[in-house]
Every structure is written in C-alpha cells, then in structure tokens.
mmCIF file of C-alpha atoms in Angstrom:
data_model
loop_
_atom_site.group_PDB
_atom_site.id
_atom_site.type_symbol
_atom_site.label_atom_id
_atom_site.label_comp_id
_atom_site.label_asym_id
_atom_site.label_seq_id
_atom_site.Cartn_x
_atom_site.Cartn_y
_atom_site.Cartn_z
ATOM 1 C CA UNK A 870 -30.336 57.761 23.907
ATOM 2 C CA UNK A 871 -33.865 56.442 24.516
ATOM 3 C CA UNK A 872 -35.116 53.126 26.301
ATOM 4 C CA UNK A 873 -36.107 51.934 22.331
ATOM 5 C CA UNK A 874 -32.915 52.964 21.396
ATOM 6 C CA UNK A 875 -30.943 50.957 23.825
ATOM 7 C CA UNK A 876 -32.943 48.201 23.057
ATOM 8 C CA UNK A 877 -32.315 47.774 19.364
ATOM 9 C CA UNK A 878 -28.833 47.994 20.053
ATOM 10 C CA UNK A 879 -28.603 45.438 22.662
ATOM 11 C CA UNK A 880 -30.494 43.433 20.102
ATOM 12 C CA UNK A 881 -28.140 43.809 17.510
ATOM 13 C CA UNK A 882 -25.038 43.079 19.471
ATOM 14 C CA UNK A 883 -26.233 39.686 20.721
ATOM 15 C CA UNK A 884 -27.002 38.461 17.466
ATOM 16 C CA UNK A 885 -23.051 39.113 16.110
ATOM 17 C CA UNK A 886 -21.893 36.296 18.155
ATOM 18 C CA UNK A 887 -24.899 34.195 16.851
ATOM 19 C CA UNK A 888 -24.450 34.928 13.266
ATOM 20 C CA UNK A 889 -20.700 33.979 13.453
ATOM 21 C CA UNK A 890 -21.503 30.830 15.305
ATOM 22 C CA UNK A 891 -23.694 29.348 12.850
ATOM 23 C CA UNK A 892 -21.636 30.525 10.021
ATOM 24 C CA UNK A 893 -18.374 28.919 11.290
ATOM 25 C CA UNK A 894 -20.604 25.784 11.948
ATOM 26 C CA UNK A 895 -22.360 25.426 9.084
ATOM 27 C CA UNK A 896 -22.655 21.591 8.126
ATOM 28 C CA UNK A 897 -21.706 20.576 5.506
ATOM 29 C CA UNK A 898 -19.261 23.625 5.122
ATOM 30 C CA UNK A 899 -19.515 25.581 1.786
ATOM 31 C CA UNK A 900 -16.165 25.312 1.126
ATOM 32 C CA UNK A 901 -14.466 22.595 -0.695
ATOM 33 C CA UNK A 902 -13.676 19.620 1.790
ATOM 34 C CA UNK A 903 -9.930 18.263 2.034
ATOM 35 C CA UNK A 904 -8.996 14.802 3.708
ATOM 36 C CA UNK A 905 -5.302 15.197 3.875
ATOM 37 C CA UNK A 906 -3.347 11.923 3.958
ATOM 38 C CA UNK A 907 0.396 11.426 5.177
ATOM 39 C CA UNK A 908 1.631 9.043 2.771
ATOM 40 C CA UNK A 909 2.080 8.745 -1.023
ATOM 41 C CA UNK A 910 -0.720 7.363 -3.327
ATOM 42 C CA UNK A 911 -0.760 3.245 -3.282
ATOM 43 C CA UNK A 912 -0.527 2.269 -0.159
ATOM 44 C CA UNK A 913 -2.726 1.091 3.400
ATOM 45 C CA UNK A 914 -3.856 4.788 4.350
ATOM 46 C CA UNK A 915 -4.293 6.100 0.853
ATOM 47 C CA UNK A 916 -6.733 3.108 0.111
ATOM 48 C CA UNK A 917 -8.599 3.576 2.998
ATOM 49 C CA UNK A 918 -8.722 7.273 2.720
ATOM 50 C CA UNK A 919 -9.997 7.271 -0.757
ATOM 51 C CA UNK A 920 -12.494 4.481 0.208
ATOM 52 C CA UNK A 921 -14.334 6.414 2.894
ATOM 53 C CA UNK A 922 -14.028 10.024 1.442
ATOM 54 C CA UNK A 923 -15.523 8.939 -1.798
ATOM 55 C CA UNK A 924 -18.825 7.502 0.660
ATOM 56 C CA UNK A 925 -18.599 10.462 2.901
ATOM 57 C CA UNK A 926 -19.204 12.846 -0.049
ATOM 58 C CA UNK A 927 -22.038 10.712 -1.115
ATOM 59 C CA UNK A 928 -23.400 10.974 1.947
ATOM 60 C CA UNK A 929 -22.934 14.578 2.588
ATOM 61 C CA UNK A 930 -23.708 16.256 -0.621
ATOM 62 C CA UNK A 931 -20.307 17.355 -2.070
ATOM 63 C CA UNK A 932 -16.889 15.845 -2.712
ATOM 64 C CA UNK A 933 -14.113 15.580 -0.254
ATOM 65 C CA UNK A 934 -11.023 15.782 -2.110
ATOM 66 C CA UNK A 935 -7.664 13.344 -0.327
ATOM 67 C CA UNK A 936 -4.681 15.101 -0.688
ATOM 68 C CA UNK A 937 -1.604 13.065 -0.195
ATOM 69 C CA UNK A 938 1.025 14.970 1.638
ATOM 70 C CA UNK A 939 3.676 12.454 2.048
ATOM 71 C CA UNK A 940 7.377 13.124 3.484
ATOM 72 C CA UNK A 941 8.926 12.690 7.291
ATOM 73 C CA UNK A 942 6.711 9.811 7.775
ATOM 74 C CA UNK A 943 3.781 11.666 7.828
ATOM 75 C CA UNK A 944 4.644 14.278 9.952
ATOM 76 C CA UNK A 945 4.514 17.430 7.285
ATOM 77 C CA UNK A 946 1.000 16.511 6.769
ATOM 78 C CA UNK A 947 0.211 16.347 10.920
ATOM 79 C CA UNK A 948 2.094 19.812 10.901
ATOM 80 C CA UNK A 949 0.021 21.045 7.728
ATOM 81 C CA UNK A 950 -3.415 19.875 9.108
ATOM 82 C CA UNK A 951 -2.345 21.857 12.624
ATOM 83 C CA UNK A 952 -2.079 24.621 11.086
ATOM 84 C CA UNK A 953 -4.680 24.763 8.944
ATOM 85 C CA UNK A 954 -8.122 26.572 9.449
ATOM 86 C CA UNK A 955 -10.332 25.171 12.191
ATOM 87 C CA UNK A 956 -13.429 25.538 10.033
ATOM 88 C CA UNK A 957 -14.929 21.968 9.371
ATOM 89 C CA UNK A 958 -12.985 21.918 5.711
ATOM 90 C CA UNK A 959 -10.156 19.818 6.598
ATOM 91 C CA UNK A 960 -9.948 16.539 7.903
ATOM 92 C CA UNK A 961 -6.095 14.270 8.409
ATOM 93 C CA UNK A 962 -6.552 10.811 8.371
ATOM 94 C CA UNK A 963 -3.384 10.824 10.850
ATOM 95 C CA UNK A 964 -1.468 7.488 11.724
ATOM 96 C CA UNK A 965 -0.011 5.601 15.093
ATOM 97 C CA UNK A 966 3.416 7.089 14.168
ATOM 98 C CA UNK A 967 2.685 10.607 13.992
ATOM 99 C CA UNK A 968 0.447 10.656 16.589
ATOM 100 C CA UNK A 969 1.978 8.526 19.450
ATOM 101 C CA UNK A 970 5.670 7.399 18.661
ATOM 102 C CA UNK A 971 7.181 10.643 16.666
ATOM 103 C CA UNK A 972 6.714 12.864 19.438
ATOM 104 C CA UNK A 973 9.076 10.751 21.913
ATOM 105 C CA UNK A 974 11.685 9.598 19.494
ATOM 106 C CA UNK A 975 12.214 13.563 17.809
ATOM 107 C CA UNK A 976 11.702 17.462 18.037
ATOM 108 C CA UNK A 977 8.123 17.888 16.317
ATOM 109 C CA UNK A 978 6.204 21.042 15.669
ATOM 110 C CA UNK A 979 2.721 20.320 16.528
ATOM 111 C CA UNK A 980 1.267 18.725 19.776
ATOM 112 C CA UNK A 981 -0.633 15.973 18.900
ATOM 113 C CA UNK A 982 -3.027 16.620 21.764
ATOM 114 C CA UNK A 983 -3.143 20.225 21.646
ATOM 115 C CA UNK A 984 -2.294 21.044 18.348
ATOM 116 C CA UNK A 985 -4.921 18.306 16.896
ATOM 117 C CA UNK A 986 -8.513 17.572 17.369
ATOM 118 C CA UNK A 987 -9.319 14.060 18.115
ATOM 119 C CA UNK A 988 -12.916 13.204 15.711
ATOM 120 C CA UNK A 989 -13.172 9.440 15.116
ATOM 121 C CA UNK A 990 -10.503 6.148 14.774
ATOM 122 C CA UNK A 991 -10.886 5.138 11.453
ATOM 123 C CA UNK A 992 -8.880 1.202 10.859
ATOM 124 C CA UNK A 993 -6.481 -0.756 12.273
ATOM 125 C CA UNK A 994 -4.526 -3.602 10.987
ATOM 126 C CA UNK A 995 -1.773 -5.750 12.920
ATOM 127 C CA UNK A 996 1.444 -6.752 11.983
ATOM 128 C CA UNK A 997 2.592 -10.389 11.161
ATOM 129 C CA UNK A 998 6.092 -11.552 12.093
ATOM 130 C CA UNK A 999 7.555 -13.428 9.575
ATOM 131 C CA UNK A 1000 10.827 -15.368 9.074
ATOM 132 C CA UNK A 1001 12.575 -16.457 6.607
ATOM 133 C CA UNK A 1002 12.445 -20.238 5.405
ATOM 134 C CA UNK A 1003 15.919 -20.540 6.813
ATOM 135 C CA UNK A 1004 15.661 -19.447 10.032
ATOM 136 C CA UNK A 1005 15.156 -23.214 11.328
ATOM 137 C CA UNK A 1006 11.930 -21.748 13.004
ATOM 138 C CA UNK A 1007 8.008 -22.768 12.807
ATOM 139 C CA UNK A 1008 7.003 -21.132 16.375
ATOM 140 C CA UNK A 1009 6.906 -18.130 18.114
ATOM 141 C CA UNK A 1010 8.170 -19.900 21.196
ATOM 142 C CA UNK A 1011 10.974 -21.498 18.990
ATOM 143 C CA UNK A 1012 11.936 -17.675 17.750
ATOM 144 C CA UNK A 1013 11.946 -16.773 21.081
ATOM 145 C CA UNK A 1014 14.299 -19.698 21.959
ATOM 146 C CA UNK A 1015 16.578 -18.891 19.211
ATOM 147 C CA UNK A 1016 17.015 -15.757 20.203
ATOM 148 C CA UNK A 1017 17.935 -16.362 23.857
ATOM 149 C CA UNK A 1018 20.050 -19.008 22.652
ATOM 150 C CA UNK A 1019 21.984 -16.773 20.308
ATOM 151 C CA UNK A 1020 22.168 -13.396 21.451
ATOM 152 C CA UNK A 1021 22.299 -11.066 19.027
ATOM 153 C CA UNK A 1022 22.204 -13.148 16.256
ATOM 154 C CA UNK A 1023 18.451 -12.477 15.407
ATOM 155 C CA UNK A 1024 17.573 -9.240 13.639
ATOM 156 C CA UNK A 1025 14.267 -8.199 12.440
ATOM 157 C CA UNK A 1026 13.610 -5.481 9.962
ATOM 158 C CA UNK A 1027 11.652 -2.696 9.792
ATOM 159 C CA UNK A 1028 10.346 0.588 7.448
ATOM 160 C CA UNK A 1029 12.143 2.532 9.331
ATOM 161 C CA UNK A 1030 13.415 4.111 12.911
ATOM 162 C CA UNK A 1031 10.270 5.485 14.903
ATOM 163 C CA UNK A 1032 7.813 3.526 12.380
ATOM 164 C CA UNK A 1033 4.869 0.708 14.081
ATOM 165 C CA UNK A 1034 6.981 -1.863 12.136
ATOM 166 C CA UNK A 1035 10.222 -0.912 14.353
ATOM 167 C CA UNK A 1036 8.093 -0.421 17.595
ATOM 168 C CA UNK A 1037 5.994 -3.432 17.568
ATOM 169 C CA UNK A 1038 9.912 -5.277 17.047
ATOM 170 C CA UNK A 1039 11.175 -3.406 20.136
ATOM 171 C CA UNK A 1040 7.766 -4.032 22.365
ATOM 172 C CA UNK A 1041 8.474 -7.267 22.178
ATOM 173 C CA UNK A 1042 11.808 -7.369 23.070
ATOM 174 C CA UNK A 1043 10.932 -6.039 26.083
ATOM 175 C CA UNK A 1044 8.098 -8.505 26.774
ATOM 176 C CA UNK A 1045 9.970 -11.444 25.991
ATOM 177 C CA UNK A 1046 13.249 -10.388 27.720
ATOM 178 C CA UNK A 1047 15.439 -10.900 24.483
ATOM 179 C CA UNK A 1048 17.818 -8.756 22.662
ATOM 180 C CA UNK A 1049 16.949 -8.874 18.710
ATOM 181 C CA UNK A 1050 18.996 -6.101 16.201
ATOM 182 C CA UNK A 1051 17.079 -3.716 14.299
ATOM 183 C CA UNK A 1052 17.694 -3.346 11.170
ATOM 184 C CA UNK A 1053 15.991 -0.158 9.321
ATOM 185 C CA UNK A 1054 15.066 0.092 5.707
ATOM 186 C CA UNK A 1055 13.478 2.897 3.580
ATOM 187 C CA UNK A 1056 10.093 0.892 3.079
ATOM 188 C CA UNK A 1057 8.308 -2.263 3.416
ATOM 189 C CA UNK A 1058 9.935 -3.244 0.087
ATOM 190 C CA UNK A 1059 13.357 -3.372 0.596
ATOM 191 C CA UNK A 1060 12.714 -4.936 3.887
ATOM 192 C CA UNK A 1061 10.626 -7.673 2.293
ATOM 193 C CA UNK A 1062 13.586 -8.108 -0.600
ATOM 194 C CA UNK A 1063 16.449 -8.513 2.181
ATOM 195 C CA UNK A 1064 14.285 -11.118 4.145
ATOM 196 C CA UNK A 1065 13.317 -13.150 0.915
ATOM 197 C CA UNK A 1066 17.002 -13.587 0.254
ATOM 198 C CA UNK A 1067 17.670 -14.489 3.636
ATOM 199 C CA UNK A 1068 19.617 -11.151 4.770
ATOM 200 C CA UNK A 1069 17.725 -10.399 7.732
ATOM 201 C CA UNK A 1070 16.076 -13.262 10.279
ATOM 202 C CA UNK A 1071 12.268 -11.389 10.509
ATOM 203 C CA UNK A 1072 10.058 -8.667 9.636
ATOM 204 C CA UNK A 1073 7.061 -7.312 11.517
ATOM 205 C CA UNK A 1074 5.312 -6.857 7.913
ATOM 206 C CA UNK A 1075 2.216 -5.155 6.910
ATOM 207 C CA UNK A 1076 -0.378 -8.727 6.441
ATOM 208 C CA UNK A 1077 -1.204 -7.607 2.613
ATOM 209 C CA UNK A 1078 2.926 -7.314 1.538
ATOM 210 C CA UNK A 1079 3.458 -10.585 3.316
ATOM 211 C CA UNK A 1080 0.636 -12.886 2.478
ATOM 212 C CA UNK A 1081 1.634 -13.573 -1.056
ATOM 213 C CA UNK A 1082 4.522 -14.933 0.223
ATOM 214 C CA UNK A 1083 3.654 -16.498 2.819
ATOM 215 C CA UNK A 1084 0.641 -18.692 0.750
ATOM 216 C CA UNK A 1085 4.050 -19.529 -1.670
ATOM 217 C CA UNK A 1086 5.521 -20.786 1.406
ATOM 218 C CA UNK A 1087 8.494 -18.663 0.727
ATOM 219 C CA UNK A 1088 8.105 -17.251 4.411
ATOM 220 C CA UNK A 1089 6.872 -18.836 7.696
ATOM 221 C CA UNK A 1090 4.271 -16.600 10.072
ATOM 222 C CA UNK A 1091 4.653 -17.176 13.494
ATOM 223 C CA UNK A 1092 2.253 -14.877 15.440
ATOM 224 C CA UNK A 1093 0.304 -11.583 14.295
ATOM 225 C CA UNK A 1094 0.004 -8.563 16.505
ATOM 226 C CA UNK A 1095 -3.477 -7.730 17.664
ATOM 227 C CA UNK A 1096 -5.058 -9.429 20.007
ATOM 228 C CA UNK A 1097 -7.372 -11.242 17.616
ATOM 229 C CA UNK A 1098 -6.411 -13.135 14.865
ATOM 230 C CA UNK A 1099 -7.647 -11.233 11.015
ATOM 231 C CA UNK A 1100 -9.673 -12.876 9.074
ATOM 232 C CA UNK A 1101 -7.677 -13.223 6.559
ATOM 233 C CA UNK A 1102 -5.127 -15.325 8.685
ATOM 234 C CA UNK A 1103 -7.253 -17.407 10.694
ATOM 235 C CA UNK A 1104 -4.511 -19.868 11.347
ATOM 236 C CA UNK A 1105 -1.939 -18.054 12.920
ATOM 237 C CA UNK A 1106 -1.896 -17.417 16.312
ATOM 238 C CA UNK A 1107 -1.566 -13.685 17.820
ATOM 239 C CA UNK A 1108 0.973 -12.950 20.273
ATOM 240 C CA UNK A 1109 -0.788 -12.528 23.130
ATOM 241 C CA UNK A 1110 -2.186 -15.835 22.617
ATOM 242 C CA UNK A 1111 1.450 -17.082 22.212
ATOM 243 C CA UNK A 1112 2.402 -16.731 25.879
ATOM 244 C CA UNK A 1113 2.214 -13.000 26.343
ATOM 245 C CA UNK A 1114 -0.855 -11.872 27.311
ATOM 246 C CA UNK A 1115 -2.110 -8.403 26.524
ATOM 247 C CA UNK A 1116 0.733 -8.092 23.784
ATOM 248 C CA UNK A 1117 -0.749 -6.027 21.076
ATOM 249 C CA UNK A 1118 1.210 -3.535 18.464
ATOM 250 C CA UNK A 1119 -1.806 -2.164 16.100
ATOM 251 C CA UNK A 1120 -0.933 -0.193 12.645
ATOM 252 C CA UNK A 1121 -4.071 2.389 12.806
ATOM 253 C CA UNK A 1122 -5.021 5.365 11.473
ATOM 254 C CA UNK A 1123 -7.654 7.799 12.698
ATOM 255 C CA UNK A 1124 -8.858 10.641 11.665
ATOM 256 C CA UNK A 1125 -8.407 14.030 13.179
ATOM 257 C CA UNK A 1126 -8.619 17.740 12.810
ATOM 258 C CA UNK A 1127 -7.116 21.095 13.309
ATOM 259 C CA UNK A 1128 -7.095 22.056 17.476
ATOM 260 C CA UNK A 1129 -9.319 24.833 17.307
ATOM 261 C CA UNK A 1130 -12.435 23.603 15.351
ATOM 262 C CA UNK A 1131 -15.708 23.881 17.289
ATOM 263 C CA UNK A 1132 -16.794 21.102 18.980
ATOM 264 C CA UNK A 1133 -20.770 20.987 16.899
ATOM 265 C CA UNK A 1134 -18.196 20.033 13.750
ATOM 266 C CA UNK A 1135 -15.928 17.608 15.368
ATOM 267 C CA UNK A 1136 -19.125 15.836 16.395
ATOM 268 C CA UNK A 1137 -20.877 16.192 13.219
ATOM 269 C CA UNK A 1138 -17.615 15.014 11.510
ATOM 270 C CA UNK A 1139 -17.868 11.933 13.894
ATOM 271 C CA UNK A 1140 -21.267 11.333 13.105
ATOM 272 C CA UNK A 1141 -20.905 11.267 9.737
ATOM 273 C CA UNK A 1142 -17.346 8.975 9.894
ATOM 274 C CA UNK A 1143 -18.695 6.377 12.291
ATOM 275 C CA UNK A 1144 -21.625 5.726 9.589
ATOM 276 C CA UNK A 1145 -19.638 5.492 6.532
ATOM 277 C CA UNK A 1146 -17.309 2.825 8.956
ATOM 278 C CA UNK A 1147 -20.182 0.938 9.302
ATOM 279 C CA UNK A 1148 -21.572 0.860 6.035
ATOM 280 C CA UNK A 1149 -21.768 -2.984 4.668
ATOM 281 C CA UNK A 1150 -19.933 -1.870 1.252
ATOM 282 C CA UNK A 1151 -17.403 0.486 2.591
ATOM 283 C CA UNK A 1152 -16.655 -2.296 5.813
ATOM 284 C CA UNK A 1153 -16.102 -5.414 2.415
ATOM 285 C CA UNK A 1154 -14.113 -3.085 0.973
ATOM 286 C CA UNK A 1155 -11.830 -2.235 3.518
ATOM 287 C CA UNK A 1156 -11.870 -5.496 4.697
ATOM 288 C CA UNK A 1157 -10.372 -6.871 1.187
ATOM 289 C CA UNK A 1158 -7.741 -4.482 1.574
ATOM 290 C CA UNK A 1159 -6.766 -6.500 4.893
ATOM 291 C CA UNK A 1160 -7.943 -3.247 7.142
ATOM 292 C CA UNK A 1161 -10.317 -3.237 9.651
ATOM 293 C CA UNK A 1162 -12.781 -0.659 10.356
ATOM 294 C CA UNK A 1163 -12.459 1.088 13.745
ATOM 295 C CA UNK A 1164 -15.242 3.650 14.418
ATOM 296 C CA UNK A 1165 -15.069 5.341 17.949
ATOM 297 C CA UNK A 1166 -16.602 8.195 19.471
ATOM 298 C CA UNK A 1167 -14.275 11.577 20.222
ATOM 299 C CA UNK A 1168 -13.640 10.395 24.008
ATOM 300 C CA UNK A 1169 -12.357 6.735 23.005
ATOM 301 C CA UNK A 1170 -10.318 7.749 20.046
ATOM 302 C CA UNK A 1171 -8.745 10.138 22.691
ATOM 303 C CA UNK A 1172 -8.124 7.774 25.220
ATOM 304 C CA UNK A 1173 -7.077 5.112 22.817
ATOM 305 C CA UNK A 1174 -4.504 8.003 21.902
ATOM 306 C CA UNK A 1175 -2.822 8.686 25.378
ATOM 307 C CA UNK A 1176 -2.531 4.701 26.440
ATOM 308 C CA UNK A 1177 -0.754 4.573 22.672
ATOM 309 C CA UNK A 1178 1.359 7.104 23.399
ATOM 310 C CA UNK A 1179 2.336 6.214 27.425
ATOM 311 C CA UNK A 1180 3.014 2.366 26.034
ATOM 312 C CA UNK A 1181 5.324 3.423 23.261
ATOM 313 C CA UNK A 1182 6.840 6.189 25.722
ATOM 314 C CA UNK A 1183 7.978 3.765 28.172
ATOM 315 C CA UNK A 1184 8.936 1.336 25.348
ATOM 316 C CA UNK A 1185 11.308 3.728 23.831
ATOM 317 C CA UNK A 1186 12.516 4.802 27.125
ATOM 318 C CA UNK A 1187 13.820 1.229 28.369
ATOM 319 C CA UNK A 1188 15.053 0.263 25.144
ATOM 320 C CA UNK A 1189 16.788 3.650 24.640
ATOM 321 C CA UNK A 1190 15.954 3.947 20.918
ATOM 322 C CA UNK A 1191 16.362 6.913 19.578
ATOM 323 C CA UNK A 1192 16.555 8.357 15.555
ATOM 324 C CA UNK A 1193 20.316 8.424 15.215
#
C-alpha cells in the first residue's frame, strides 16, 4: 500500500466519527419531537407543558408533540423517558416527586442523576396551607399553638404518600417541633372535599384548587410555602416569614432528558427552553395558571436537584415516613 493510499484511508476514517457526530446532533432533530408529561391531561404540569411546547415548536420550526404518560405518580413516565433514545427527540417535563422524594421513600428503576439528563427548570409554584373555617384558627402561629396544645389532634391532608403536598406537611413538622397526622388521599379533590366538610384540620393545597374557596371564605390561608409570597396571594404571609426562616416546600417541574444525550443538545435544548420561559406571552400565561416560570441553566437545575433531594432525604429519614 502506497503513501497516497494510506492517506485516503486515514482520511476516510476520521471523518466516520465526524459524520455521526453531526448527525446525532443535528438541531432541530428530523425526527418528530416528544415532550412526555407524568400526569393526566387537566392539570398544573399538563398546562404548562402544552403552553411552552406549543411556543417551542414555533420557535424551532416543527411541532413538539406532549404525551401524557400518567400512572405511579409520574414515575412510568421518568422510567419511559430513561430509557428512551438519547437523540435530542425526547424531552420529560419531570416533577419534584419523581425526581427528589420517590427515590428515598421506594425501589425505583431509573437514577434520577444518572439515568436522566438535567436541561433546564421549567416552573414552580408553592403550596398554601389552609384550614378549615372550624378549626378556631386565623394564624400560622395559632396552628402551631393548637397543635402543641393538642397533640395529635391536628391532621393535614395530602394527594398522597411520597407526593410535595405530604412532604411540605412533614417538613414542617420537623421545623416547628409538632406532631400533625397525615392523612393521604387519591388527589387534590378528595382532599379538598374532606376539608370543606370539616373531616380533616388542613391541607397543603395546590394555590389554583384552593383560591376559589378561599375568596368564598369557606377556608382560611395561613402561610404559603415559598419564600416569596405569589402574586396572586399578596396577602398571605409565607412561612419563612412566619417565624421559620428559610422554610420553603416548592411544587416544580423541570424539564429533563434521557442520560446519554450529547451535551451540544442538552444545551441547545436549554437555549431554546430558557427563551420560551422568558417570553412576555408564554410568562402571562403561565402566570394566570398560578405557575411561575423558572428558567435555569444545566448546572443550577442540577444543583437545585441534589439540595432537593438531601432536604427531603433527611426529612423522610427523621420522620420515618415510608409508603406503607
């Protein structure tokens, strides 16, 4: 084999790699695009899902179509989007449950760090704790004073074992040093029913299901759970602003992908999230829906991930919850 020989081939092998690079990073893929979502159409994540891939296919050229994979409380769609192919085509809008509590309450099948890819936060929302009208209550410090005075006569509700409504019940239990019951329910609507008719004391409840009720004065807010008040409830205090400092319990969702997808996509993906997130119309929009818009780069939305997950850890550890 000659010099020229030699040459050509040496040519053609280093150009393999290159042709399969650009190929799997082609931007926008040619393939159909796919934001899977955890939870059934109609609710918090399915709005804002449908919201932002509806401007995101604007702004990229093509449609990307949300598939709702509900069940498990959104863990078979964190399982389906960790195994799916790490080529830029599918996106999860994943959730605080999935990602941070799941994984220390039960057996799961994916690694939410390993197994997922972390590519922008997407919106947040805090919880509201309400009470019932007969609860005798108007405060958080009264609450908290009820609850030390009786213990283990105040329950709070929740959508379920393992879900932010449950966690952001048993964070502050620990912070406040009191002993409320949990009580689980299937949803936010049987939990709202049972408090309405005065069957369980409080509810950590989504601001949208409880606002109605609260403006009929049918049920009392005493703090929300960020560490800002919404906008939409300007007059009630946060927690942390309550006399516990630093309390915050966050509902958010953020989007993610499959493990293995190359790094030029996650950032593209990123690039392209973060600007619907801060488009005017898409920000009004979410923001009538009572969520708030939480772009990030990759390396926040994966630290924001890991503090998550070590708080509600150590928060399931002392209180020794469990899924039983």
């Amino acid at each position: 084999m000659n010099k020229r020989t030699l040459l050509h081939c040496a040519l053609a092998l280093a150009t393999v790699p290159l042709a399969f690079g650009a190929a799997a990073q082609d931007f926008p893929p040619k393939k159909p695009v796919t934001l899977v979502v955890g939870f059934a159409a109609g609710g918090a994540a399915d709005a804002a899902a449908r919201l932002i891939a509806k401007k995101l296919g604007e702004n990229i050229g093509q449609p990307v179509v949300v598939d709702n994979k509900g069940g498990a409380g959104g863990n078979i769609a964190h399982q389906f989007v960790a195994n799916a192919a790490p080529d830029g085509t599918v996106l999860l809008l994943g959730s605080v449950g999935p990602l941070t509590i799941a994984p220390h309450l039960m057996k799961v099948t994916y690694d939410p760090f390993k197994d997922l890819a972390p590519v922008s936060g997407g919106v947040n929302f805090p919880n509201v704790l309400v009470v019932h009208k007969g609860a005798g209550v108007k405060t958080l410090a009264e609450f908290v004073q009820l609850s030390k005075k009786k213990p283990g006569s105040v329950d709070f509700a929740s959508t379920g074992a393992g879900s932010a409504s449950h966690l952001a019940g048993e964070l502050f239990n620990q912070r406040a040093g009191i002993d409320m019951t949990h009580v689980p329910y299937k949803g936010g609507a049987p939990a709202l029913q049972d408090l309405l008719g005065e069957r369980v004391t409080s509810y950590f409840a989504a601001p949208p299901t409880a606002l109605p009720h609260i403006e009929a004065g049918k049920l009392i807010p005493l703090a929300t759970t960020g560490l800002t008040r919404p906008a939409y409830l300007p007059n009630i205090p946060t927690v942390a602003e309550s006399g516990f400092p630093g309390f915050e319990a966050l509902n958010w969702y953020a989007f993610v992908a499959p493990g293995k997808t190359p790094a030029p996509l996650l950032e593209r993906w990123n690039q392209e999230i973060v600007k619907v997130l801060n488009d005017p119309g898409v920000k009004e929009a979410l923001n009538k829906h009572g969520l708030t818009p939480q772009p990030t780069t990759r390396a926040e939305l994966a630290a924001f991930m890991k503090k998550e997950s070590a708080q509600w850890a150590a928060t399931i550890k002392e209180r020794k919850i469990s899924m039983d």
